[in-house]
PDB file of C-alpha atoms and ligand atoms in Angstrom:
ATOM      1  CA  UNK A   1       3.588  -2.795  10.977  1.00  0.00           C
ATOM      2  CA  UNK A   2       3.582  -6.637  12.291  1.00  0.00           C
ATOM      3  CA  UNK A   3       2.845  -7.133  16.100  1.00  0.00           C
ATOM      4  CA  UNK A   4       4.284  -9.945  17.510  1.00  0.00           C
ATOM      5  CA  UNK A   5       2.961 -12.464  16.115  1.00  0.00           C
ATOM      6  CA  UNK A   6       4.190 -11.103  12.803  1.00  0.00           C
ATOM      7  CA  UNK A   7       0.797 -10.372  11.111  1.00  0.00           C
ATOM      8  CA  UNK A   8       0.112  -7.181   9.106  1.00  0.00           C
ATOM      9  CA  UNK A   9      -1.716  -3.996  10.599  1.00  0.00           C
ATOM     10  CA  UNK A  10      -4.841  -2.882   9.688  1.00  0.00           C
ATOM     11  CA  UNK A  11      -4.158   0.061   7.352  1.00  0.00           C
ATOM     12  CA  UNK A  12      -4.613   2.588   9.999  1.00  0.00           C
ATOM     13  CA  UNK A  13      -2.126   1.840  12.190  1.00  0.00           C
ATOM     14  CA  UNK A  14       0.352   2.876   9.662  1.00  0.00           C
ATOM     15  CA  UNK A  15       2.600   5.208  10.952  1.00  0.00           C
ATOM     16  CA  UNK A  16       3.693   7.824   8.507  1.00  0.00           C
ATOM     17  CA  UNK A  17       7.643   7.949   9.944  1.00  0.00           C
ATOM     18  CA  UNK A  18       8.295   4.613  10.238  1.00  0.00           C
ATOM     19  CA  UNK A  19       8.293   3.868   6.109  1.00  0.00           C
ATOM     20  CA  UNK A  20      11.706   3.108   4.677  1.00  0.00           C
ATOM     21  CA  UNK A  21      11.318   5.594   1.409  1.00  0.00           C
ATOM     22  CA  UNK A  22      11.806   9.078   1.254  1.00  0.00           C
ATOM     23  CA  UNK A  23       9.424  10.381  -1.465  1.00  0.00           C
ATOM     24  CA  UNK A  24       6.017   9.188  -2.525  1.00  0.00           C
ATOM     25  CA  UNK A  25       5.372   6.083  -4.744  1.00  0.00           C
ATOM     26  CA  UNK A  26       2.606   4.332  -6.505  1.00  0.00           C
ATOM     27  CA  UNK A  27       3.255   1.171  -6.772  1.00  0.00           C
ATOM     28  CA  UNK A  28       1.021  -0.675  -9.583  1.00  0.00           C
ATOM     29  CA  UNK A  29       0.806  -4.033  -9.151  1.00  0.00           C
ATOM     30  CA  UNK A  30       0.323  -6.087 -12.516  1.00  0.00           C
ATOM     31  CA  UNK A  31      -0.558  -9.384 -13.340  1.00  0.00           C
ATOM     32  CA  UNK A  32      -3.255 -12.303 -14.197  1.00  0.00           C
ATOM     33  CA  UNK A  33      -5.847 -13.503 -11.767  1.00  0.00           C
ATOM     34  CA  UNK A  34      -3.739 -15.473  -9.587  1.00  0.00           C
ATOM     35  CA  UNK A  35      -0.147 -14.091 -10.440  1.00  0.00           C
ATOM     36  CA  UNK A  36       0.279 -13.379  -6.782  1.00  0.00           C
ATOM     37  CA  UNK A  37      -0.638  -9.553  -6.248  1.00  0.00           C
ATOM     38  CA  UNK A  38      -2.236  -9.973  -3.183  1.00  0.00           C
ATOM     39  CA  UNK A  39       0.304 -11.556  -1.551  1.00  0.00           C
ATOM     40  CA  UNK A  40       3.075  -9.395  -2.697  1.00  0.00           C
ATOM     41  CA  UNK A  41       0.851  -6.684  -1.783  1.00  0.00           C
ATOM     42  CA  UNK A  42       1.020  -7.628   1.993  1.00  0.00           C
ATOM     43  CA  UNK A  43       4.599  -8.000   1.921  1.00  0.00           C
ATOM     44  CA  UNK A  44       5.118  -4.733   0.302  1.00  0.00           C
ATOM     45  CA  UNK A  45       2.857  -3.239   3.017  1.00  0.00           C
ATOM     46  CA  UNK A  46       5.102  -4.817   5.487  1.00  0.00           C
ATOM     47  CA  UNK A  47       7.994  -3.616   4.120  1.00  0.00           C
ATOM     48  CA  UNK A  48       7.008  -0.295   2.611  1.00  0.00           C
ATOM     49  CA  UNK A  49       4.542   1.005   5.386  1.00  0.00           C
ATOM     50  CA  UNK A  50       1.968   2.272   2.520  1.00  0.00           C
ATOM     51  CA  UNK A  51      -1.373   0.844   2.213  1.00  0.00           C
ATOM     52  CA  UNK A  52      -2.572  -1.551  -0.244  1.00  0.00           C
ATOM     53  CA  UNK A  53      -5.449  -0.616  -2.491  1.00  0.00           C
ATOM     54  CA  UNK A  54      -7.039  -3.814  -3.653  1.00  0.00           C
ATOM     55  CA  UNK A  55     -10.190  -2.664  -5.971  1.00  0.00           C
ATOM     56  CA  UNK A  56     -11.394  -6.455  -5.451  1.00  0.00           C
ATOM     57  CA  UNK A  57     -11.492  -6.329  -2.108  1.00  0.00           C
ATOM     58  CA  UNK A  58     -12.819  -2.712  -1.961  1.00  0.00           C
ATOM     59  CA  UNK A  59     -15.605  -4.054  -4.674  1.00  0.00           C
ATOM     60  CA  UNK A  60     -16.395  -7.470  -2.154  1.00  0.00           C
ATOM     61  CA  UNK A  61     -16.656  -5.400   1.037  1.00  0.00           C
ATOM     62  CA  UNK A  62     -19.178  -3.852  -0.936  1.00  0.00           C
ATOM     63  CA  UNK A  63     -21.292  -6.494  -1.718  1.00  0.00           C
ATOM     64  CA  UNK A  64     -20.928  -8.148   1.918  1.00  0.00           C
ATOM     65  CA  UNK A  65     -22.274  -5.329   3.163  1.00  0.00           C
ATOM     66  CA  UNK A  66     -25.089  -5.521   0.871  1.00  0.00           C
ATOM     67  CA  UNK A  67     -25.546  -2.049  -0.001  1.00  0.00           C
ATOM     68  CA  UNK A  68     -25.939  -0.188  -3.687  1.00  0.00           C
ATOM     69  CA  UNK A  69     -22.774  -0.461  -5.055  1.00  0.00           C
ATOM     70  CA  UNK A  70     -22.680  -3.732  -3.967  1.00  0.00           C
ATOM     71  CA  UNK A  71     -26.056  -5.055  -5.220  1.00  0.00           C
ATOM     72  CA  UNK A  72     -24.988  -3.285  -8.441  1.00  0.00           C
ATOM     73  CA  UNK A  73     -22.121  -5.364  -8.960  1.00  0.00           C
ATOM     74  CA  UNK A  74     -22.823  -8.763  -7.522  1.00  0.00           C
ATOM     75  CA  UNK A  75     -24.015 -10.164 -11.077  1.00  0.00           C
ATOM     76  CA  UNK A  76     -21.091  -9.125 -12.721  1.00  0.00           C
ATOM     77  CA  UNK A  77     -18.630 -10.078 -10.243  1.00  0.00           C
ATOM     78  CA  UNK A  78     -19.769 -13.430  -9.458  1.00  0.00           C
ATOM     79  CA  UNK A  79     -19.515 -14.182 -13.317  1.00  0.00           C
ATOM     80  CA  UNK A  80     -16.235 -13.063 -13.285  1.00  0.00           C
ATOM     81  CA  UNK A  81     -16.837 -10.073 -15.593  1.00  0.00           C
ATOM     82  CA  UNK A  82     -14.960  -6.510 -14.843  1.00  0.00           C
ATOM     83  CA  UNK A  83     -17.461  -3.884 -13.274  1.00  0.00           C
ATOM     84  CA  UNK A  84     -17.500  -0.239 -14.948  1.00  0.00           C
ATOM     85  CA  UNK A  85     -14.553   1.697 -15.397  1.00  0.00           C
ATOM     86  CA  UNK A  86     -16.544   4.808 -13.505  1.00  0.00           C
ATOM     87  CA  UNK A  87     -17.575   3.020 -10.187  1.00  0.00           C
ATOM     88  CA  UNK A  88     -13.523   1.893 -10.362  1.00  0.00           C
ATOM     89  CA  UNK A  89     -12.090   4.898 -11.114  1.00  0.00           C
ATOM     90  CA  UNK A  90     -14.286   6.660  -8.397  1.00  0.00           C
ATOM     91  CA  UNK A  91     -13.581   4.136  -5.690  1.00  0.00           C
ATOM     92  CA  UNK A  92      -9.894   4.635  -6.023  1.00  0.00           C
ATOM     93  CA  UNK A  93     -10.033   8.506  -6.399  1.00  0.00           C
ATOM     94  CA  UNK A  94     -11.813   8.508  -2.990  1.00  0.00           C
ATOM     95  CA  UNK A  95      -9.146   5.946  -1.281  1.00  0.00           C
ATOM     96  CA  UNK A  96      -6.057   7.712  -2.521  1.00  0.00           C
ATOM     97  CA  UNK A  97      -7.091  10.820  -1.273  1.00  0.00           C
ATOM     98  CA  UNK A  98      -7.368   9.369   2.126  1.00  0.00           C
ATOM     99  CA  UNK A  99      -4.422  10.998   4.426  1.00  0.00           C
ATOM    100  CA  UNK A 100      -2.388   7.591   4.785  1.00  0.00           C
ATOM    101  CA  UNK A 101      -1.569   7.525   0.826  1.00  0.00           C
ATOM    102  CA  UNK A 102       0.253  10.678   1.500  1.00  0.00           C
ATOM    103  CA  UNK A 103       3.489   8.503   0.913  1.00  0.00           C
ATOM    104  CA  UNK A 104       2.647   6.503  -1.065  1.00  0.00           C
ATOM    105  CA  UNK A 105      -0.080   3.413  -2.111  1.00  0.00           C
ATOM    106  CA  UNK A 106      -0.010  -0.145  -3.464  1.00  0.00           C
ATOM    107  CA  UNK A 107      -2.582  -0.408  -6.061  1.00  0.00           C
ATOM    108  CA  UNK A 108      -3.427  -4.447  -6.734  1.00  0.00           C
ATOM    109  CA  UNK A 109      -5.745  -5.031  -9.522  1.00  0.00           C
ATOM    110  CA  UNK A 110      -5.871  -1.362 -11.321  1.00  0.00           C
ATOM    111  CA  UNK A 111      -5.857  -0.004 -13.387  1.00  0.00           C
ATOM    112  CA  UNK A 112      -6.911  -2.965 -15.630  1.00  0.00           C
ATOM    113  CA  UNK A 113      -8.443  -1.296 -18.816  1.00  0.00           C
ATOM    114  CA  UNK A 114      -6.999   1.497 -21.207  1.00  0.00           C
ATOM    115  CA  UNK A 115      -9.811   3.799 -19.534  1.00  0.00           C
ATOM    116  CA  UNK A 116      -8.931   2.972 -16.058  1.00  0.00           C
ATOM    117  CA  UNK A 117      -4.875   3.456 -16.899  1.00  0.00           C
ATOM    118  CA  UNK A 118      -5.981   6.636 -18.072  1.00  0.00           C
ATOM    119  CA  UNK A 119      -7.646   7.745 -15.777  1.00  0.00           C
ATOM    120  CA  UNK A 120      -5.025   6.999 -13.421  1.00  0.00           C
ATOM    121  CA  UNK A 121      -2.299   8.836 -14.778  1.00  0.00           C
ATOM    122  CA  UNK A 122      -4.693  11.406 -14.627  1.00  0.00           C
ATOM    123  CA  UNK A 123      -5.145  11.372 -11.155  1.00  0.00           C
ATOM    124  CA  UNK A 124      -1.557  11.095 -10.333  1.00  0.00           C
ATOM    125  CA  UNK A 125      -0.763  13.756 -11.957  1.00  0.00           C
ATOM    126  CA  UNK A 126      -3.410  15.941 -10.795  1.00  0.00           C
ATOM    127  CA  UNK A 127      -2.116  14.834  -6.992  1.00  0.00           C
ATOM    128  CA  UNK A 128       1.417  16.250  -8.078  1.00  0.00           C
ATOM    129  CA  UNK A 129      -0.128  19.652  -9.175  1.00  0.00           C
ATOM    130  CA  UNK A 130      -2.485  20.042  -5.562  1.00  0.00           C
ATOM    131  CA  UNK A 131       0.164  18.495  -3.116  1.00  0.00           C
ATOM    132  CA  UNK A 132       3.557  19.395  -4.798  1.00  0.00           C
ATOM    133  CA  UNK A 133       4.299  16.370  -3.985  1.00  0.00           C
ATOM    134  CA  UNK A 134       3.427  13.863  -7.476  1.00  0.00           C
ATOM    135  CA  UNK A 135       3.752   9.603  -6.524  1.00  0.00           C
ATOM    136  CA  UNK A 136       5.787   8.617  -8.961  1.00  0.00           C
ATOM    137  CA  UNK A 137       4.461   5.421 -10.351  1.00  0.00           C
ATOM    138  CA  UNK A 138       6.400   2.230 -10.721  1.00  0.00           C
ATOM    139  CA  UNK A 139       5.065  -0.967 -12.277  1.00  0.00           C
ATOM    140  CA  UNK A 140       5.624  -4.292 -10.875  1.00  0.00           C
ATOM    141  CA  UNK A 141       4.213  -6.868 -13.722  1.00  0.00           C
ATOM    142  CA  UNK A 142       4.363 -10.686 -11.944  1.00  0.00           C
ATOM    143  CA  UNK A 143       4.707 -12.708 -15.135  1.00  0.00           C
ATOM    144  CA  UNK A 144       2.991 -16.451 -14.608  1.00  0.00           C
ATOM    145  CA  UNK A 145       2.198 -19.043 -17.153  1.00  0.00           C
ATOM    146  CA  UNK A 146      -1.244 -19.922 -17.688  1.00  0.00           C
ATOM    147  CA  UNK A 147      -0.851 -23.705 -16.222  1.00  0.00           C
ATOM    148  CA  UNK A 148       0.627 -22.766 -13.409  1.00  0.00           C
ATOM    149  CA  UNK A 149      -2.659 -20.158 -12.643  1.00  0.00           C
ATOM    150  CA  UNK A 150      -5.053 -23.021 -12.863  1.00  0.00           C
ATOM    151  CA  UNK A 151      -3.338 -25.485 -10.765  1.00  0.00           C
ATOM    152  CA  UNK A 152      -2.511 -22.722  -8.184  1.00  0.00           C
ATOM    153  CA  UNK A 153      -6.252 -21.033  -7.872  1.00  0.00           C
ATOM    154  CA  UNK A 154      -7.848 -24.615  -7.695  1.00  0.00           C
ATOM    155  CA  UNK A 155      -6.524 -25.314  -4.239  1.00  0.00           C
ATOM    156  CA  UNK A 156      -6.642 -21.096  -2.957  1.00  0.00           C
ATOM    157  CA  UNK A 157      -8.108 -20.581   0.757  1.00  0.00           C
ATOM    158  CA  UNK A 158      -8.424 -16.989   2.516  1.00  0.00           C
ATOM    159  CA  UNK A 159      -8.989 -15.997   5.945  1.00  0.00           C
ATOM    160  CA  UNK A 160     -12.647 -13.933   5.885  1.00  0.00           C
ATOM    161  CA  UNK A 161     -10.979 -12.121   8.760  1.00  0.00           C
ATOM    162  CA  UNK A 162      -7.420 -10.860   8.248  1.00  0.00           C
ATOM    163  CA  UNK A 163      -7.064 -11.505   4.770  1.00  0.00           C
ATOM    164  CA  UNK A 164      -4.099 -14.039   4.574  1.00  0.00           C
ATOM    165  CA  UNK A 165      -3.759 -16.766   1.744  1.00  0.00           C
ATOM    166  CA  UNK A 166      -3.280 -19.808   1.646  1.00  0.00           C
ATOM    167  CA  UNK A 167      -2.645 -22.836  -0.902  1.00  0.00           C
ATOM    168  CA  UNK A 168      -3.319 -26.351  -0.230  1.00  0.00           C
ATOM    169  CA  UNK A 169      -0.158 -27.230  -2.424  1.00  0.00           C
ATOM    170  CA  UNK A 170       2.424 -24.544  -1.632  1.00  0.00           C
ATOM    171  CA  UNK A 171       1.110 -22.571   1.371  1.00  0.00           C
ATOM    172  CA  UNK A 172      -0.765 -24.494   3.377  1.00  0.00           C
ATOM    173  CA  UNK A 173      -1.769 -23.672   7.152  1.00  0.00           C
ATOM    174  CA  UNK A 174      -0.726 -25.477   9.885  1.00  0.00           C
ATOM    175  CA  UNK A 175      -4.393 -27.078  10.442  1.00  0.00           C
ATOM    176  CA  UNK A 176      -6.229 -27.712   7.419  1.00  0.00           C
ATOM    177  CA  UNK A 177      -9.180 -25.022   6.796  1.00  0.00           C
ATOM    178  CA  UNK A 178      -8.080 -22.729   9.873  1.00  0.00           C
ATOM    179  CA  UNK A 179      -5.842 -19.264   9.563  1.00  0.00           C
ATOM    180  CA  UNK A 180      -2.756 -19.899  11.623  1.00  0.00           C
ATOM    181  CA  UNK A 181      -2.997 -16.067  12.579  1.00  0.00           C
ATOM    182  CA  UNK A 182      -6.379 -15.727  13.928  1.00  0.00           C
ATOM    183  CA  UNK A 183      -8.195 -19.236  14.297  1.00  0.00           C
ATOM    184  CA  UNK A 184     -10.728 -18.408  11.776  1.00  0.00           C
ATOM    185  CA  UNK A 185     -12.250 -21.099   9.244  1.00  0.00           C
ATOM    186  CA  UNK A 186     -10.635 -20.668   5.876  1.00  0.00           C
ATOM    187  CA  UNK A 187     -13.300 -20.497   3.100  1.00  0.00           C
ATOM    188  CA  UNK A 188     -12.660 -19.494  -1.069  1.00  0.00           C
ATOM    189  CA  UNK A 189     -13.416 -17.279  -2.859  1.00  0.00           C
ATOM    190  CA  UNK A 190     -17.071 -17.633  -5.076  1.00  0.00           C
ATOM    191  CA  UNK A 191     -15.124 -16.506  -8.153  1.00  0.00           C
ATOM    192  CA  UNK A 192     -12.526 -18.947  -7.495  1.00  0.00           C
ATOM    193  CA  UNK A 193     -14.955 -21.923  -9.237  1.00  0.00           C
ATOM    194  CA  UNK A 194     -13.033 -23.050 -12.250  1.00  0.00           C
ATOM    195  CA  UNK A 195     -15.594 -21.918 -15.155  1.00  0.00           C
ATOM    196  CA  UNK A 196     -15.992 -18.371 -13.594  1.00  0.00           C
ATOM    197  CA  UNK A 197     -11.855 -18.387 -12.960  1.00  0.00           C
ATOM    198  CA  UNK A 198     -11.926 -19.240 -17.053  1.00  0.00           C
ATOM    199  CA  UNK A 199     -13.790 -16.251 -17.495  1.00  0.00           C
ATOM    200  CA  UNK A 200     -11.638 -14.017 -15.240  1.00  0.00           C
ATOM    201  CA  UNK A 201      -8.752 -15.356 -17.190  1.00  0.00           C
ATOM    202  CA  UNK A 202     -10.190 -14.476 -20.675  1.00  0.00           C
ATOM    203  CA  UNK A 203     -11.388 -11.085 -19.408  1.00  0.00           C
ATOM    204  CA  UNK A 204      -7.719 -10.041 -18.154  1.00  0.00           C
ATOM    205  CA  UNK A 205      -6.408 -11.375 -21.594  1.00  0.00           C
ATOM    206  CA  UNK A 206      -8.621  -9.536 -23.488  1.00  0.00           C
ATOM    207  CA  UNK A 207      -8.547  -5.894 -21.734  1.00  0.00           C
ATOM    208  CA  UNK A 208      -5.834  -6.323 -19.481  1.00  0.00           C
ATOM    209  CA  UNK A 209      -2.569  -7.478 -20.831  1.00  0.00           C
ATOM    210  CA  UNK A 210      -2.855  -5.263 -23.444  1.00  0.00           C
ATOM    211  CA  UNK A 211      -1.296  -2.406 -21.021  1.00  0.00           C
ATOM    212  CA  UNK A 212       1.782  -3.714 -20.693  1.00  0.00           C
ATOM    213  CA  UNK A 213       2.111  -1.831 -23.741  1.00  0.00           C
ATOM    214  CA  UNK A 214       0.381   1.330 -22.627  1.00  0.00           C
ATOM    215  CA  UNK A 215       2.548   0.830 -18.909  1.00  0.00           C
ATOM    216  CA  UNK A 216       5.725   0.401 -21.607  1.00  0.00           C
ATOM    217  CA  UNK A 217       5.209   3.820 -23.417  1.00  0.00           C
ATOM    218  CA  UNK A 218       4.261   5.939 -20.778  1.00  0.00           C
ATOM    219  CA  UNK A 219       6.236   4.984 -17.904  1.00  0.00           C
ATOM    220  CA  UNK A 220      10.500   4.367 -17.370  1.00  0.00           C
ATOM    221  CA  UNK A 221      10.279   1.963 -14.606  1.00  0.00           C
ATOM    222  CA  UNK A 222       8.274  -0.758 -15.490  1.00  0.00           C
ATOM    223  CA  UNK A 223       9.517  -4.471 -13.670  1.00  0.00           C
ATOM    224  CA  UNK A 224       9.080  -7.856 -15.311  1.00  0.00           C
ATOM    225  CA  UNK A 225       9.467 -10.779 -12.367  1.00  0.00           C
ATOM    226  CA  UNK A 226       9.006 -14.133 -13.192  1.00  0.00           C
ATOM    227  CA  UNK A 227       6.573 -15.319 -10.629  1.00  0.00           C
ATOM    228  CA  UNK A 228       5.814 -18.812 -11.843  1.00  0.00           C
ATOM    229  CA  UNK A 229       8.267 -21.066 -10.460  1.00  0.00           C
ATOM    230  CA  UNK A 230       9.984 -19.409  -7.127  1.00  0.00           C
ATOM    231  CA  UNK A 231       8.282 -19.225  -3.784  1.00  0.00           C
ATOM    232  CA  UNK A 232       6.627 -15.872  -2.667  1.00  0.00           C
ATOM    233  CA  UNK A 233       9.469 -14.957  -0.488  1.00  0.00           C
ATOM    234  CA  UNK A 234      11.588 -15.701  -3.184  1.00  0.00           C
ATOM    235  CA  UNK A 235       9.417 -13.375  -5.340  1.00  0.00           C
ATOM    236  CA  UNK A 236       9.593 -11.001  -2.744  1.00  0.00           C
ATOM    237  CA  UNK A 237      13.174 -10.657  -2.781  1.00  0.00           C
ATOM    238  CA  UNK A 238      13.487 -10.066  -6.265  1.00  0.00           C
ATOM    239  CA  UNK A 239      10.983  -7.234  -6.403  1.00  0.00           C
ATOM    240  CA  UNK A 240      12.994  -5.496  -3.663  1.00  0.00           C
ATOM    241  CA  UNK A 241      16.116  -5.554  -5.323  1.00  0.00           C
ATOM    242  CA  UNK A 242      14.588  -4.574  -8.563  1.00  0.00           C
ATOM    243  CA  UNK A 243      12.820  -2.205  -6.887  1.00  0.00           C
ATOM    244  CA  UNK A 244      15.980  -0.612  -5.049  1.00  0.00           C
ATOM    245  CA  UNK A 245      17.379  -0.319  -8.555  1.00  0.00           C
ATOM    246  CA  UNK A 246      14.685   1.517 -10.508  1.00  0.00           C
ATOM    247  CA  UNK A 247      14.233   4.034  -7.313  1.00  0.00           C
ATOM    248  CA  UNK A 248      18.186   4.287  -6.436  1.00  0.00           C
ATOM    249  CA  UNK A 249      19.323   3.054  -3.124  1.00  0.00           C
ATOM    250  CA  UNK A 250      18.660   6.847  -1.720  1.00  0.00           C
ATOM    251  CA  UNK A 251      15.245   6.416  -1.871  1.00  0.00           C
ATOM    252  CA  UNK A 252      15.664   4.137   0.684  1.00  0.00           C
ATOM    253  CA  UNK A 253      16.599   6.269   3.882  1.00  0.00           C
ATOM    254  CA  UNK A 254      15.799   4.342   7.334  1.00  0.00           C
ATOM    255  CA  UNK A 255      16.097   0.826   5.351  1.00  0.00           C
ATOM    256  CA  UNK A 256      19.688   1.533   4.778  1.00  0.00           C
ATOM    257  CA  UNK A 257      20.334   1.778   7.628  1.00  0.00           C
ATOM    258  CA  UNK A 258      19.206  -1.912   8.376  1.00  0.00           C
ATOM    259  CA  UNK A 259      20.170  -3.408   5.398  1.00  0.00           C
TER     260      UNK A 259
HETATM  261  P1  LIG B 301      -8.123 -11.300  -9.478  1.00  0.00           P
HETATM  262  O1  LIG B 301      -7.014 -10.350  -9.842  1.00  0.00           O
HETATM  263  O2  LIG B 301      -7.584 -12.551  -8.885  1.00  0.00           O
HETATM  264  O3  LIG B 301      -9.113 -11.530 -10.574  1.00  0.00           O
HETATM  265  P2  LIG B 301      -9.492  -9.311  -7.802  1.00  0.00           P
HETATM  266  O4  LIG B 301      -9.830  -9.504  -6.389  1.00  0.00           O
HETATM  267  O5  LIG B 301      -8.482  -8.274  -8.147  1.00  0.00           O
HETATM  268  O6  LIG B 301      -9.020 -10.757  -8.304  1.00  0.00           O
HETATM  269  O7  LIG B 301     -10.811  -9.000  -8.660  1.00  0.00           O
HETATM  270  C1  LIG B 301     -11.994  -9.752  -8.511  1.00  0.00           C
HETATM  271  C2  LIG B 301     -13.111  -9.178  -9.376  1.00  0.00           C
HETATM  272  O8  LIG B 301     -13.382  -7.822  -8.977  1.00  0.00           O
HETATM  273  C3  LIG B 301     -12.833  -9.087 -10.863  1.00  0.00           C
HETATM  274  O9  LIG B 301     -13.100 -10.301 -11.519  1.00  0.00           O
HETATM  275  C4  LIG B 301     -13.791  -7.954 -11.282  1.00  0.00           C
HETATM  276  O10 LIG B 301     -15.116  -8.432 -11.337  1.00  0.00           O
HETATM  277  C5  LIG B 301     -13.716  -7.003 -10.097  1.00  0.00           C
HETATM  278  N1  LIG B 301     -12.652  -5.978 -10.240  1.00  0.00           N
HETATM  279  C6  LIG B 301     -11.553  -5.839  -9.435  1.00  0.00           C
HETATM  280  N2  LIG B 301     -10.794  -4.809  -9.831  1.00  0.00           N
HETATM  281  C7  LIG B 301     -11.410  -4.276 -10.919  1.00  0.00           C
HETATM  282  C8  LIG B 301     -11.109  -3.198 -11.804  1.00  0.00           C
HETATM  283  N3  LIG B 301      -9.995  -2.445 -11.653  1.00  0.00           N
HETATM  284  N4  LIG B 301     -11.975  -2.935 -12.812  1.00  0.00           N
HETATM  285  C9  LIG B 301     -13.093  -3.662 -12.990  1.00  0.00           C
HETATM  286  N5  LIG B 301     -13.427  -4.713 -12.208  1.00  0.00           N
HETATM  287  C10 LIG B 301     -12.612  -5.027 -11.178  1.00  0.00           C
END
């Protein structure tokens, strides 16, 4: 829901009426490191009203807070490797039975191994045959040349606070190094470092991409969006439209009305 001054509520706030769709969705956000997920995960939060399940963040809270999981993982992470498929898969079974995926959820960065996709349509499925009520999955893949990921994650910035991103090149804030919602010094992200982002890279080639394929057998509404050259917004706008199309327009009850 945005306040005023147009940021994004905290997940809980989420009111359960006020989402534009009718039935449950899980929307599986697919790409590289640095494709754009997160931010078209905030805007689809926006406009959707269902939370966003980012296992990276979920895995970095983790180690900020400095407990097991999160001294179990900090090696791996910070060299850019993928943690197990087990601690994953159980840190997003816990989430999505949380009360405010009811309608739906945004998953950004899983699955992203043949076990994890698995797994997933597992757990979908089983959520159909305990609730009646089965998300039915869409996949969003943001397509990006490999150039155009290095130059863009060089000059990335977050806010530690409220999450927003930034780009020295094609986002930038208003004043350099602070969040233009909340005041707070930007900083970047450890595994942003170029050798570690090379590693990222190689690891999403390697077990990643491969499930486009997997994504192209076992599911009808897969979407392909270019997301190297447009702005977000601009990216934004073409995953709504697609989206509108692969759910049908009726999916879309209080949006209609507004469109
Ligand atoms: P990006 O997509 O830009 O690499 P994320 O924030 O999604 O960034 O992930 C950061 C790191 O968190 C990954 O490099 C990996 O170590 C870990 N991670 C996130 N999601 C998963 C996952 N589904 N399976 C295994 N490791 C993950």
């Amino acid at each position: 829901m945005a306040n005023a001054a147009g940021a994004v509520a905290p997940v809980g706030e989420l009111s359960e009426a006020a989402t534009p769709i009718t039935t449950p969705i899980a929307i599986i956000l697919f790409g590289s490191p640095g494709s754009g997920k997160g931010t078209q995960s905030k805007y689809l939060v926006e406009w959707l009203k269902i939370p966003q399940i980012s296992t990276g963040d979920m895995l970095r809270e983790h180690i900020r807070q400095g407990d097991a999981i999160g001294l179990a993982i900090m090696d791996r992470m910070r060299a850019g490797s993928l943690v197990s498929d087990e601690l994953v898969n159980q840190l997003v079974f816990e989430r999505i039975s949380q009360p405010d995926c009811n309608r739906g959820f945004i998953l950004d960065g899983y699955p992203r191994t043949p076990t994890q996709a698995e797994e997933m349509m597992r757990l979908l499925a089983a959520r159909g045959s305990s609730t009646g009520k089965s998300p039915g999955e869409v996949v969003i893949h943001l397509v990006v040349d490999y150039n155009v990921i290095i130059t863009r994650m060089s000059g990335r910035r977050v806010c530690p606070k409220c999450g927003t991103l930034y780009n020295a090149v094609s986002r930038p804030p208003k004043v350099v190094g602070i969040c233009d919602l909340d005041g707070s010094s930007l900083t970047f992200r450890e595994d942003d470092r170029e050798d570690v982002l090379r590693e990222r890279l190689a690891q999403y080639e390697r077990q990643t991409r491969p499930l486009i394929e997997f994504f192209r057998a076992t599911s009808d509404r897969l979407i392909e969006v270019d997301a190297s050259r447009e702005t977000p917004e601009a990216v934004f706008e073409r995953i709504k439209s697609e989206l509108r199309g692969v759910l049908g327009q009726n999916q879309f009850g209080q949006d209609r009305a507004r469109a």
